[in-house]
mmCIF file of C-alpha atoms and ligand atoms in Angstrom:
data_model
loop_
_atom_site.group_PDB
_atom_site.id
_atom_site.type_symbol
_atom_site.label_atom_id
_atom_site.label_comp_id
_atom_site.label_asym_id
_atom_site.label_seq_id
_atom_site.Cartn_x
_atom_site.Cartn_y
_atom_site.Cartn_z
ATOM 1 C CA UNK A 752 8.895 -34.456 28.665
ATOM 2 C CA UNK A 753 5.267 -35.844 28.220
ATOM 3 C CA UNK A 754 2.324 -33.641 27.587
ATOM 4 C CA UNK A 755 0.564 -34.937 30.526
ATOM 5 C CA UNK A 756 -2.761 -32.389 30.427
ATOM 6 C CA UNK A 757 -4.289 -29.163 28.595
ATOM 7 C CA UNK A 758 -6.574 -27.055 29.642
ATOM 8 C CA UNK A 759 -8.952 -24.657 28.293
ATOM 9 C CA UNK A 760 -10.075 -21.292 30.422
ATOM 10 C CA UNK A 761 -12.150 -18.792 29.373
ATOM 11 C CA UNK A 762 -11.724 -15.175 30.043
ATOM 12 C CA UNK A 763 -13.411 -12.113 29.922
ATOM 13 C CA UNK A 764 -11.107 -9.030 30.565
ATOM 14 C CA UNK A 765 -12.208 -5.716 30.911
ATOM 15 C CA UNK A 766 -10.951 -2.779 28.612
ATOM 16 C CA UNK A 767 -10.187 0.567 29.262
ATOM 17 C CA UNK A 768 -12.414 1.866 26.192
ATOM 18 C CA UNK A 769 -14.403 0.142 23.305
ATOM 19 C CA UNK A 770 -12.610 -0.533 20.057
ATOM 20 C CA UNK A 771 -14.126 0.648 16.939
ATOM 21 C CA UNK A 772 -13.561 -0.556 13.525
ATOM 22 C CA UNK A 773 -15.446 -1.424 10.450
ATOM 23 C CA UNK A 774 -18.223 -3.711 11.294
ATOM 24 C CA UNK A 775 -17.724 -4.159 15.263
ATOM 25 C CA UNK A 776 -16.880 -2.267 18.529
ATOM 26 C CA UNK A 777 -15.837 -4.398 21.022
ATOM 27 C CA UNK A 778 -15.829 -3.666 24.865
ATOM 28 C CA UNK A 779 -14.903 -6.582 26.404
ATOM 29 C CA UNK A 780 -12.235 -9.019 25.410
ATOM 30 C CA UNK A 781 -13.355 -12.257 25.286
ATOM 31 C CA UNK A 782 -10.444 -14.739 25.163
ATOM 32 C CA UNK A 783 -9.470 -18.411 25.893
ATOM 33 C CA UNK A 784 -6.108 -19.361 27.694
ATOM 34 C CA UNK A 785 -4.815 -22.675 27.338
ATOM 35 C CA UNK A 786 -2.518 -24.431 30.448
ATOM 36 C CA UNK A 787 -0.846 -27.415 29.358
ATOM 37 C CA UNK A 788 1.117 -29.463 32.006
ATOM 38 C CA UNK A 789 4.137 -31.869 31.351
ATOM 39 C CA UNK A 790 5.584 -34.802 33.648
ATOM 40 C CA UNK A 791 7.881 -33.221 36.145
ATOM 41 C CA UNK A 792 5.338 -30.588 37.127
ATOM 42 C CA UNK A 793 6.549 -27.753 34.232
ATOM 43 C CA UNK A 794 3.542 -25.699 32.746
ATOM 44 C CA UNK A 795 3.186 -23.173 29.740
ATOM 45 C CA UNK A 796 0.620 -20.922 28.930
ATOM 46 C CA UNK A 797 -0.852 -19.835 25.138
ATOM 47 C CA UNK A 798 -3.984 -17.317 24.097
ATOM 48 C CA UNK A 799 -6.427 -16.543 21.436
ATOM 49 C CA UNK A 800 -8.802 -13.648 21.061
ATOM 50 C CA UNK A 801 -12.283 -14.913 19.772
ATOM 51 C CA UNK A 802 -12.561 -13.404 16.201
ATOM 52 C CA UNK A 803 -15.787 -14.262 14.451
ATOM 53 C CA UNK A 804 -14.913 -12.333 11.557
ATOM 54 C CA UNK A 805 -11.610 -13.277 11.307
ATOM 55 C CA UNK A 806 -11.111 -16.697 12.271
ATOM 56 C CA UNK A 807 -14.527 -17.726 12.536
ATOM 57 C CA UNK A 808 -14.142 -18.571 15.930
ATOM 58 C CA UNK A 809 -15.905 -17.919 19.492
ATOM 59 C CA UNK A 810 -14.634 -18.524 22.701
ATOM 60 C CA UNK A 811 -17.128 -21.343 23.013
ATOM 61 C CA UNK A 812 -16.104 -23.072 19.860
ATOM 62 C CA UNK A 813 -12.517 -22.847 21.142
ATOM 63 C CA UNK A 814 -12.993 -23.960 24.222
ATOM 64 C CA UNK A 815 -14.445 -26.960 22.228
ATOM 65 C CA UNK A 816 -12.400 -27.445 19.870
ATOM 66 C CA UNK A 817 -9.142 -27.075 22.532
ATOM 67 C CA UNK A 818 -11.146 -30.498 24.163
ATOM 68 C CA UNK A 819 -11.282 -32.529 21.142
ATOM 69 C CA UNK A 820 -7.651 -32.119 20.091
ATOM 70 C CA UNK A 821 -6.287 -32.484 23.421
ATOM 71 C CA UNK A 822 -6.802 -36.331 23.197
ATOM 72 C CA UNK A 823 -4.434 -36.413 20.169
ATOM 73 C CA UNK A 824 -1.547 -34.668 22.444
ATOM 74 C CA UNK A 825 -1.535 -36.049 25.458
ATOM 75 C CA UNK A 826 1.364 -38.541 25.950
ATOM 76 C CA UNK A 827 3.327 -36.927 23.699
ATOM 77 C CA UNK A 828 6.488 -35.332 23.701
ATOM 78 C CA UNK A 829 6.343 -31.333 24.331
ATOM 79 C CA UNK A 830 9.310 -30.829 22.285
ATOM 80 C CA UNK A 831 8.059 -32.501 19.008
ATOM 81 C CA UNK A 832 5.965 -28.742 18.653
ATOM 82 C CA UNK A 833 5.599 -29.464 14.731
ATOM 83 C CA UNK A 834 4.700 -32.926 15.607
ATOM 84 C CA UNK A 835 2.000 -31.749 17.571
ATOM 85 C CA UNK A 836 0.413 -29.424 14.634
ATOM 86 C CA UNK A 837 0.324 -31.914 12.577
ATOM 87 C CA UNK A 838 -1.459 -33.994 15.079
ATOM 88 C CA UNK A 839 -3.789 -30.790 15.698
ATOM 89 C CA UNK A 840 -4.377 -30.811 11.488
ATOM 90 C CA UNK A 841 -5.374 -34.388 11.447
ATOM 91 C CA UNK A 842 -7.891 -34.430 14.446
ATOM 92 C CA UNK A 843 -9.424 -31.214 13.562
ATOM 93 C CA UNK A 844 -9.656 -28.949 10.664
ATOM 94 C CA UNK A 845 -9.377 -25.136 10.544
ATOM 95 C CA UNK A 846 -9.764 -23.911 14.488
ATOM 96 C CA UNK A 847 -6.493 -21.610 13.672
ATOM 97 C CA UNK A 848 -7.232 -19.793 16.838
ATOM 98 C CA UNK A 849 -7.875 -22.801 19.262
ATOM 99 C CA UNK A 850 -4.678 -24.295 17.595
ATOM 100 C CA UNK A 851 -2.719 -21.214 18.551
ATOM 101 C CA UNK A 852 -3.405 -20.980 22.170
ATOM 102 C CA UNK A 853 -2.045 -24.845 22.382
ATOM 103 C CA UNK A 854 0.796 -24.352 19.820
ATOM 104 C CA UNK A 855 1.658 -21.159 22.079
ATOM 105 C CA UNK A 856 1.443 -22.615 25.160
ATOM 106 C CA UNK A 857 3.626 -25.235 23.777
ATOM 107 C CA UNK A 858 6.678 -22.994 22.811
ATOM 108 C CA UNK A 859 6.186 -21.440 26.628
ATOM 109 C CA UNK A 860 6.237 -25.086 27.952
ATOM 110 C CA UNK A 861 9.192 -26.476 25.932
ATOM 111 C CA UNK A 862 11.450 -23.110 26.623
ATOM 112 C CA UNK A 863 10.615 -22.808 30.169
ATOM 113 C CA UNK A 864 11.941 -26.533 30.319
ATOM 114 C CA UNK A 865 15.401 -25.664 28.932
ATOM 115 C CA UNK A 866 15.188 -22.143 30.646
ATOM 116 C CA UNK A 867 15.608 -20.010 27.560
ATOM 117 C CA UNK A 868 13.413 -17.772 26.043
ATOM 118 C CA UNK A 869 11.074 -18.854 23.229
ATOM 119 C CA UNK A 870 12.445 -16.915 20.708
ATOM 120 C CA UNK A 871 15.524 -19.503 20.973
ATOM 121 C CA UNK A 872 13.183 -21.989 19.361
ATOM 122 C CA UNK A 873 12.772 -19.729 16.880
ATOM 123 C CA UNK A 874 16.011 -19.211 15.419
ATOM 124 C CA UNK A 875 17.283 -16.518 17.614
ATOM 125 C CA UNK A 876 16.471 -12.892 18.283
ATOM 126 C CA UNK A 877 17.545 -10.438 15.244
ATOM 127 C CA UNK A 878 15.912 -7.530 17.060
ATOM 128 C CA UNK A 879 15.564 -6.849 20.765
ATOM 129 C CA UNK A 880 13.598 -3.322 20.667
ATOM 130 C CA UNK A 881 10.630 -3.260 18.308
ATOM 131 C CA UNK A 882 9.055 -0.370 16.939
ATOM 132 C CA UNK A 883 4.970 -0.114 17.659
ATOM 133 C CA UNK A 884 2.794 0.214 14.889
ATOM 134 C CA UNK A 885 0.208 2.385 16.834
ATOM 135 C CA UNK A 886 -3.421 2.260 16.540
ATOM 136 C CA UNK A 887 -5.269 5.397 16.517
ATOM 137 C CA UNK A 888 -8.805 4.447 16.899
ATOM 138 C CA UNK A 889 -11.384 7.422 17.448
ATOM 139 C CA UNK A 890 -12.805 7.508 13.918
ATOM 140 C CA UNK A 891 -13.171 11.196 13.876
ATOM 141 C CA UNK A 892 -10.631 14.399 11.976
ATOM 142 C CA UNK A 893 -10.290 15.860 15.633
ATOM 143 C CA UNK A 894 -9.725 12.971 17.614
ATOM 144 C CA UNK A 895 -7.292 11.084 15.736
ATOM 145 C CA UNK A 896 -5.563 14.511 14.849
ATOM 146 C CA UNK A 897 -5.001 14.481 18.781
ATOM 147 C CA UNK A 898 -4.270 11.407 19.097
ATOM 148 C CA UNK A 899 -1.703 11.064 16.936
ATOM 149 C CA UNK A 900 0.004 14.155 18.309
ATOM 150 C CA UNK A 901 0.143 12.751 21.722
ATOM 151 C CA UNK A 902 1.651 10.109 20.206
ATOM 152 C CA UNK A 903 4.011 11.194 18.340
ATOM 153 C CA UNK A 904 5.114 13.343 21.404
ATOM 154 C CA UNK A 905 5.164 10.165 22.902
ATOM 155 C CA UNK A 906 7.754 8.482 20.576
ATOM 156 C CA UNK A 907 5.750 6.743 18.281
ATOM 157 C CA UNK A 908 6.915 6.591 14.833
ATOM 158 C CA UNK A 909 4.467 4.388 12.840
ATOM 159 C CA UNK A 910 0.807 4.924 13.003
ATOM 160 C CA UNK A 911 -2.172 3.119 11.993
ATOM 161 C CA UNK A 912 -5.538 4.459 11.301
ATOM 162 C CA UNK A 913 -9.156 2.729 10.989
ATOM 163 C CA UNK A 914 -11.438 3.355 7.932
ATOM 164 C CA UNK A 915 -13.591 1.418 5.965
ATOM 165 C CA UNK A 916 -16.786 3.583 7.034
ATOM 166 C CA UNK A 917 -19.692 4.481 4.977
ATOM 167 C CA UNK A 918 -18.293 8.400 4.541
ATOM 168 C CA UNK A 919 -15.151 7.463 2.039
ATOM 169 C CA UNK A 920 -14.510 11.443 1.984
ATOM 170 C CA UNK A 921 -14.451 11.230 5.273
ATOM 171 C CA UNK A 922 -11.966 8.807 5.556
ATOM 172 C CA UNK A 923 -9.409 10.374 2.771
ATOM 173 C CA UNK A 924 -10.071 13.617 4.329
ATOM 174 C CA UNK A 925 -8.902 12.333 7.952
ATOM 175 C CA UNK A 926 -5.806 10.369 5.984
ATOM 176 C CA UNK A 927 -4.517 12.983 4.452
ATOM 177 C CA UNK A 928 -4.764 15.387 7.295
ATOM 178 C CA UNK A 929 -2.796 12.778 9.769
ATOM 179 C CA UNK A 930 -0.216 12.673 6.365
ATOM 180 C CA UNK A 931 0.068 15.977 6.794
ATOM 181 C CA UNK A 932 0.913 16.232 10.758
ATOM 182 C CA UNK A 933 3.065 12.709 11.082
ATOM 183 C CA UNK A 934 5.130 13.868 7.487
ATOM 184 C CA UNK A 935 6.931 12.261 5.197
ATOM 185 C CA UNK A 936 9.768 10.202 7.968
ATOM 186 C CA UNK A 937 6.784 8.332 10.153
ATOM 187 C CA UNK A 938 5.109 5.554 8.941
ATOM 188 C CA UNK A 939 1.010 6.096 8.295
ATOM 189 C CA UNK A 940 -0.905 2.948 7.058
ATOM 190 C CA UNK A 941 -4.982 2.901 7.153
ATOM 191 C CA UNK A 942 -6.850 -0.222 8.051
ATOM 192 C CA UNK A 943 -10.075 -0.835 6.180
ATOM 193 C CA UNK A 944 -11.333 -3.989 7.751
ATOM 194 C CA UNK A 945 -12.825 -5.660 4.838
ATOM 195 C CA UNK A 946 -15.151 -2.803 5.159
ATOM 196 C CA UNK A 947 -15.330 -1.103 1.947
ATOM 197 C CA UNK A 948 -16.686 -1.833 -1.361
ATOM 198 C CA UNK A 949 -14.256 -2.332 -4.663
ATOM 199 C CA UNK A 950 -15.753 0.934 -5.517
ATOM 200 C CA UNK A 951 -15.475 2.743 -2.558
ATOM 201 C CA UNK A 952 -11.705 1.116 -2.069
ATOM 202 C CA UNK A 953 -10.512 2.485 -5.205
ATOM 203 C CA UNK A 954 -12.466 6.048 -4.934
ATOM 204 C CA UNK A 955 -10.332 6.377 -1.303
ATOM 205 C CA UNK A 956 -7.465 4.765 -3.421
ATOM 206 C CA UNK A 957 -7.182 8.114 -5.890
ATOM 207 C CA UNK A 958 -8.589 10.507 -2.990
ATOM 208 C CA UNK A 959 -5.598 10.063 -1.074
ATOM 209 C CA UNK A 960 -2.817 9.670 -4.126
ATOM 210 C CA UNK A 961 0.181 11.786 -3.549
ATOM 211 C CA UNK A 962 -0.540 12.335 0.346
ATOM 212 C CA UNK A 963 2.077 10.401 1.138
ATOM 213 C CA UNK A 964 0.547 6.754 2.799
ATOM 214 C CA UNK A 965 2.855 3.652 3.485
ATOM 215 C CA UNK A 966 -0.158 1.028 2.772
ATOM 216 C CA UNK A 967 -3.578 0.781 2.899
ATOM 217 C CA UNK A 968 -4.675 -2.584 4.767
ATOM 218 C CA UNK A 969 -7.396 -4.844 4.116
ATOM 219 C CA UNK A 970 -9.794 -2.702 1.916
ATOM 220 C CA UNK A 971 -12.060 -5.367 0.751
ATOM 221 C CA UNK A 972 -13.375 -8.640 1.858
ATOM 222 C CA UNK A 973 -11.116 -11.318 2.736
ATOM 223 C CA UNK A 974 -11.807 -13.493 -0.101
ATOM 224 C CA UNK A 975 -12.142 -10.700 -2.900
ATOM 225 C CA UNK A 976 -8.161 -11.452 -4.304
ATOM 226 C CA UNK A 977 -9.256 -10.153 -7.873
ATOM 227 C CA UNK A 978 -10.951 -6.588 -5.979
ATOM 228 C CA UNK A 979 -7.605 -6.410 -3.670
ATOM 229 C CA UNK A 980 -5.625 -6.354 -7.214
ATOM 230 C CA UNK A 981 -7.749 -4.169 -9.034
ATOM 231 C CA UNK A 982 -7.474 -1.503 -5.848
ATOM 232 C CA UNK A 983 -3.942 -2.361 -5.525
ATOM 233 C CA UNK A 984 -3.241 -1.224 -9.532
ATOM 234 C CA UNK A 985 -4.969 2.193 -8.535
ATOM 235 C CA UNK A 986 -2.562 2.670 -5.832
ATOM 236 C CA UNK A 987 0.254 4.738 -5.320
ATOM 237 C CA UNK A 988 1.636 3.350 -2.038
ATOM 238 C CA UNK A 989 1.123 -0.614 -0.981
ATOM 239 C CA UNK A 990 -1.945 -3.025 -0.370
ATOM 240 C CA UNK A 991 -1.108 -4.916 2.989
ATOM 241 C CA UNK A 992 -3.885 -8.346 3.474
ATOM 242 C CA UNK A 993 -4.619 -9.426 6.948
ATOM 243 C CA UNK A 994 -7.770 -10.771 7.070
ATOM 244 C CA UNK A 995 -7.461 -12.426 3.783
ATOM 245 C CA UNK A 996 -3.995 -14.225 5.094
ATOM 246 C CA UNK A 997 -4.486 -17.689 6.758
ATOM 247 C CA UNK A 998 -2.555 -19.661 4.971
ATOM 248 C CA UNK A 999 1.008 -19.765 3.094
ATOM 249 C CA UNK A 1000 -1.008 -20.385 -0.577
ATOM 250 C CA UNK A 1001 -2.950 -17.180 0.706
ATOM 251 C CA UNK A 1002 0.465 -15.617 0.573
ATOM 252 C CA UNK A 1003 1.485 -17.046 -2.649
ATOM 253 C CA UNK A 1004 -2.063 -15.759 -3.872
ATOM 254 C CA UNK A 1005 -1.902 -12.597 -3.205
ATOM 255 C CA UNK A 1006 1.932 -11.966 -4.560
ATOM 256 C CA UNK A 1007 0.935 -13.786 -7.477
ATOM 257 C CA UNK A 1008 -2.080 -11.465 -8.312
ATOM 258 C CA UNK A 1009 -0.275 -8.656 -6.757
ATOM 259 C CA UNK A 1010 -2.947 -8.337 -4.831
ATOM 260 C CA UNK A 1011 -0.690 -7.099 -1.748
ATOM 261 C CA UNK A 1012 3.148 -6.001 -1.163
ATOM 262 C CA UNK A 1013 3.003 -6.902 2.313
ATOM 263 C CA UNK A 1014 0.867 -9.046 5.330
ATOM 264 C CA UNK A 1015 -0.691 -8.702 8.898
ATOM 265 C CA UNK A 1016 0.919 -11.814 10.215
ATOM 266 C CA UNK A 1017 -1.271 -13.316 13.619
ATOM 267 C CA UNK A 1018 -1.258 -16.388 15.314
ATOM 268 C CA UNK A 1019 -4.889 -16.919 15.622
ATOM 269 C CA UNK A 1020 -5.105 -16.892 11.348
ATOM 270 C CA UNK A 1021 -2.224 -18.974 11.042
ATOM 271 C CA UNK A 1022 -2.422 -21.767 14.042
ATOM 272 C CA UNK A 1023 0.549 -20.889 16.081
ATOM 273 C CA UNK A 1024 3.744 -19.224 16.484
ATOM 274 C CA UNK A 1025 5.245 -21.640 13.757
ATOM 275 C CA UNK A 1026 2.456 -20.920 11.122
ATOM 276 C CA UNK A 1027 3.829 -17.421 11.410
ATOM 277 C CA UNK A 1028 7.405 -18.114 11.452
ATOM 278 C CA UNK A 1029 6.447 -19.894 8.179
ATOM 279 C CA UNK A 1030 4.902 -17.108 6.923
ATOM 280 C CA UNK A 1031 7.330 -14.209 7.549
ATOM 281 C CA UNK A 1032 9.718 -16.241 6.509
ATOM 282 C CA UNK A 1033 7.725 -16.856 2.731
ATOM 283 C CA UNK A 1034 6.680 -13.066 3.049
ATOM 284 C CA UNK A 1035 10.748 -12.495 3.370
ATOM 285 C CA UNK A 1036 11.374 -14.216 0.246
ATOM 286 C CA UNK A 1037 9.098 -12.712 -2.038
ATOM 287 C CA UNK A 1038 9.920 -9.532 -0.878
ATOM 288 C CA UNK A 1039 6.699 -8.700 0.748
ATOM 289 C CA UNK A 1040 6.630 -6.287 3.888
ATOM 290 C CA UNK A 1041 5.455 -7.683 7.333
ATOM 291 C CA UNK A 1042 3.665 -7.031 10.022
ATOM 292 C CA UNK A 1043 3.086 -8.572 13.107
ATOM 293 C CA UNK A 1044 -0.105 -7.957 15.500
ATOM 294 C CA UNK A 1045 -1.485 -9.414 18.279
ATOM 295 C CA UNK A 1046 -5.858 -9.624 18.123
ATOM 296 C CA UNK A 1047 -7.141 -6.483 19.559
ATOM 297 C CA UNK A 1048 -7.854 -7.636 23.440
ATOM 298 C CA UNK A 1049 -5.208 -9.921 23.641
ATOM 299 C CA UNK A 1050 -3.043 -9.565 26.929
ATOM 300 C CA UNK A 1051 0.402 -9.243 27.702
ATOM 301 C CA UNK A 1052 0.077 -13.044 27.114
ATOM 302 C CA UNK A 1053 -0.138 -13.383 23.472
ATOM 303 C CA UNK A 1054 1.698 -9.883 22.980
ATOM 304 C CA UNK A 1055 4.527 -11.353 24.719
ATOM 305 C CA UNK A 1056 4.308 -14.200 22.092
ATOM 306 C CA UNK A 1057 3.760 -11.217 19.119
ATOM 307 C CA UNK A 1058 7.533 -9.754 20.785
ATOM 308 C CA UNK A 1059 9.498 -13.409 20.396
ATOM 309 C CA UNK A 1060 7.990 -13.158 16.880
ATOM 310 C CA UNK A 1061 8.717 -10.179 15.748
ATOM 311 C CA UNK A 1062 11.915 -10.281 17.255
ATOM 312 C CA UNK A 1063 12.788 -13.466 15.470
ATOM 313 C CA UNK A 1064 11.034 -13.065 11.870
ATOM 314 C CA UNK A 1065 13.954 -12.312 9.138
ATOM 315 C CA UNK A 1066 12.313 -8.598 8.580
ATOM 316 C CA UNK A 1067 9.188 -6.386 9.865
ATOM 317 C CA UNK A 1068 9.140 -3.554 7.723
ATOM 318 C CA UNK A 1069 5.464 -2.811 8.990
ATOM 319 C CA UNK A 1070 6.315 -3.225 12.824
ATOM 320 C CA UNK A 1071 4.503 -4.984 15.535
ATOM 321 C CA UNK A 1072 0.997 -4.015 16.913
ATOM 322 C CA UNK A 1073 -0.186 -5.441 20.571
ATOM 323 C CA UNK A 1074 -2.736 -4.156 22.024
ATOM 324 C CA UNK A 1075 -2.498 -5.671 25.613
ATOM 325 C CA UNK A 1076 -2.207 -1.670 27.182
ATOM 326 C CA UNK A 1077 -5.892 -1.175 25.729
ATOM 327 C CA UNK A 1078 -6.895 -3.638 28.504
ATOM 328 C CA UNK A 1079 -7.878 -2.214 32.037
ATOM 329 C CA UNK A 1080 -7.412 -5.710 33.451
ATOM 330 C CA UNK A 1081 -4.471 -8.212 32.433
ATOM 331 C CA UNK A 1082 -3.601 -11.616 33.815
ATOM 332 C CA UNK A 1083 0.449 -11.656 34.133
ATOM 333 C CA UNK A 1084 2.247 -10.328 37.308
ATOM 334 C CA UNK A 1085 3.821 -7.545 35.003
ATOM 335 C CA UNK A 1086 2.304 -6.529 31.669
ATOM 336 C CA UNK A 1087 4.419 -5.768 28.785
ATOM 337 C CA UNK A 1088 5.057 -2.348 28.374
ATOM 338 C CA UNK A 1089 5.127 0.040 25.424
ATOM 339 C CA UNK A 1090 7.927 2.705 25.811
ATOM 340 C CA UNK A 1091 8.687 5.675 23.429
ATOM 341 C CA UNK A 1092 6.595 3.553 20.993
ATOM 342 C CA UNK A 1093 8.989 0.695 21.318
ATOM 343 C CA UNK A 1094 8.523 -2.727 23.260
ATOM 344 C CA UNK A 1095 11.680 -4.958 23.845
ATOM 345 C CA UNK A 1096 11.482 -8.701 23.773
ATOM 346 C CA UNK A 1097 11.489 -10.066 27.421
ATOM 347 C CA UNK A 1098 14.347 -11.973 28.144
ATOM 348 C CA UNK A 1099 13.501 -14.312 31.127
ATOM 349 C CA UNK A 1100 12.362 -18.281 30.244
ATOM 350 C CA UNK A 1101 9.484 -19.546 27.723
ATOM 351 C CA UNK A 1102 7.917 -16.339 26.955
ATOM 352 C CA UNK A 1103 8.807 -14.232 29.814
ATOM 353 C CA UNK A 1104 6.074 -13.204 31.161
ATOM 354 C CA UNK A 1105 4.318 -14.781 34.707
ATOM 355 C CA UNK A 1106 0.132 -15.748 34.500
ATOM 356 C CA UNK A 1107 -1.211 -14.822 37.593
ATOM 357 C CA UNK A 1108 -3.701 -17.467 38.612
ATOM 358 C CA UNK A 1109 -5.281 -14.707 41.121
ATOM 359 C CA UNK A 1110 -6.192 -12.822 38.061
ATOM 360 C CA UNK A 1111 -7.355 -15.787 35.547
ATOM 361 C CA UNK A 1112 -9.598 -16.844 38.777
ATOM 362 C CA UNK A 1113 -11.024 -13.370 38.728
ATOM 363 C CA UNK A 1114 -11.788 -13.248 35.041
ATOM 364 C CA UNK A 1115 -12.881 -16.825 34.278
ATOM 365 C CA UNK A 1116 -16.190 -17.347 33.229
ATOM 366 C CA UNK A 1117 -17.966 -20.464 32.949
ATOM 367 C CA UNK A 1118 -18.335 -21.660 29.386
ATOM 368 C CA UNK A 1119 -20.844 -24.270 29.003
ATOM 369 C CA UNK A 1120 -19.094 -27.551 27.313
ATOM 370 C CA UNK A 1121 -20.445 -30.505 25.699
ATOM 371 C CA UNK A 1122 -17.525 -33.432 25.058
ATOM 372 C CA UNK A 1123 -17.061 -34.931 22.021
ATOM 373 C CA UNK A 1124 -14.281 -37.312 22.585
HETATM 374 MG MG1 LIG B 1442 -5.908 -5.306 10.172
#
């Protein structure tokens, strides 16, 4: 089955309130989708979230950088997916994002075409119900105390909390008071964001000793390995990297300089659904925890891709975060759902959820394009 065309559409899709974290808020989500058509008429779909900070990417330079590969795949055959990555590496280097909407779209494609779901090209499903790893997101003692309540009421059982703000007090205060209400059986991590100093890492480090945290995520900057091991010694629960992770030597890195016990594993940092498959599988064998999460403002698109993952991946100690129910407008028939904090892998072809073209013609927006190839 020949790769016969691939397409790049920007979206903008509307959320139901702004996300806040270290160093950005962001109120719309701005995101490309990527159609790629094979002989016989079959069609998958893939998605990345733009993530400047994370990826280095913009919708713009994905939408570019989806164009100037797409020569180097056209003609060939859908099912060769690692074929086509490498084929992605040697026209282009970097673009993890832009890689992952085509490598994504690919798996959709290729298990559509044999009607099984994509998590069959995986390896097979070890888990069909996946616990959320739920984001609470207000930034303030009251809110998130609420928050997490509702939550909890709600079924959740692991919880994740932004920090990484200029008040470190502040932030070990709120920690240990959500400690406190979730207790010792739910999971609590914090998120920093790359947004605190070594300093200010290691005085929330001791501030919230003893009160009972799973891990502590992404205190420092991404490339700061030496400053994530230094935070990590202080510790007395584990360092989890996600922004620092793009790579399977970032992965060595970091277990080598016990840097982190465990890693935020996304498609847009790692190229595709096999970049993480690689990676849990590395994370697996050294004994380091995983997580796998979709990019805030991702729809049920790419969170349907985050469920085949997760539901594949040899362990997931830290759970799966999607964030697709944070959006007030998504572009599949029927969104994936989160129930009693759980989501179950959908079970119908490729990834098992329908794009509705209605609703990517209703959130497309024009995206200015100059060709180089
Ligand atoms: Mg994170």
């Amino acid at each position: 089955m020949k790769i016969e065309r691939i397409e790049p559409i920007a979206v903008s899709l509307p959320m139901k309130k702004p996300i806040v974290m270290a160093g950005a808020a962001i109120a719309r989500a701005e995101n490309v989708l990527v159609r790629i058509a094979a002989e016989g008429g079959m069609t998958g779909w893939g998605e990345a979230a733009e993530a400047p900070t994370m990826t280095g990417e913009t919708v713009e330079s994905m939408v570019a950088a989806v164009n100037l590969m797409a020569p180097a795949l056209i003609g060939r055959e859908a099912e060769d997916i690692a074929g086509a990555s490498a084929a992605m590496a040697g026209r282009m280097y970097g673009n993890s994002g832009a890689k992952a909407a085509i490598d994504m779209a690919l798996h959709d494609l290729v298990a559509r075409a044999t009607g099984r779901p994509v998590y069959g090209l995986l390896g097979g499903r070890k888990r069909a119900r996946i616990a959320i790893l739920g984001v609470i997101g207000n930034g303030t003692l009251d809110g998130d105390l609420r928050e997490a309540e509702a939550m909890k009421a709600g079924g959740f059982r692991s919880f994740k909390i932004k920090v990484g703000g200029a008040d470190v007090k502040a932030d070990a205060e709120r920690t240990r008071a959500l400690c406190e209400l979730l207790g010792p059986e739910l999971l609590l991590c914090s998120d920093a964001n790359q947004g605190y100093s070594v300093a200010n890492a290691i005085a929330y480090v001791r501030a919230v000793r003893g009160a009972g945290l799973t891990f502590f995520e992404q205190p420092v900057l991404a490339n700061d390995v030496m400053g994530m091991a230094a935070i990590a010694a202080e510790a007395d629960f584990r360092i989890g990297a996600d922004e620092s992770i793009h790579s399977l030597d970032d992965i060595r890195r970091h277990h080598e300089q016990k840097a982190a016990h465990g890693a935020s594993l996304k498609t847009i940092k790692l190229g595709g659904m096999g970049g993480v498959m690689a990676a849990g599988r590395l994370c697996h064998e050294l004994g380091m925890a995983i997580n796998v999460s979709s990019k805030a403002g991702e729809s049920s698109l790419a969170c349907a891709a985050a469920l085949h993952l997760a539901a594949a991946l040899p362990s997931l100690d830290w759970g799966l975060t999607i964030n697709s129910e944070g959006l007030s407008g998504d572009i599949v028939t029927r969104p994936i759902r989160i129930e009693r904090g759980h989501a179950t892998v959908p079970e119908g072809p490729g990834l098992g959820v329908e794009v509705d073209e209605a609703l990517v013609a209703r959130f497309r927006r024009d995206v200015p394009v100059r060709r180089v190839a």
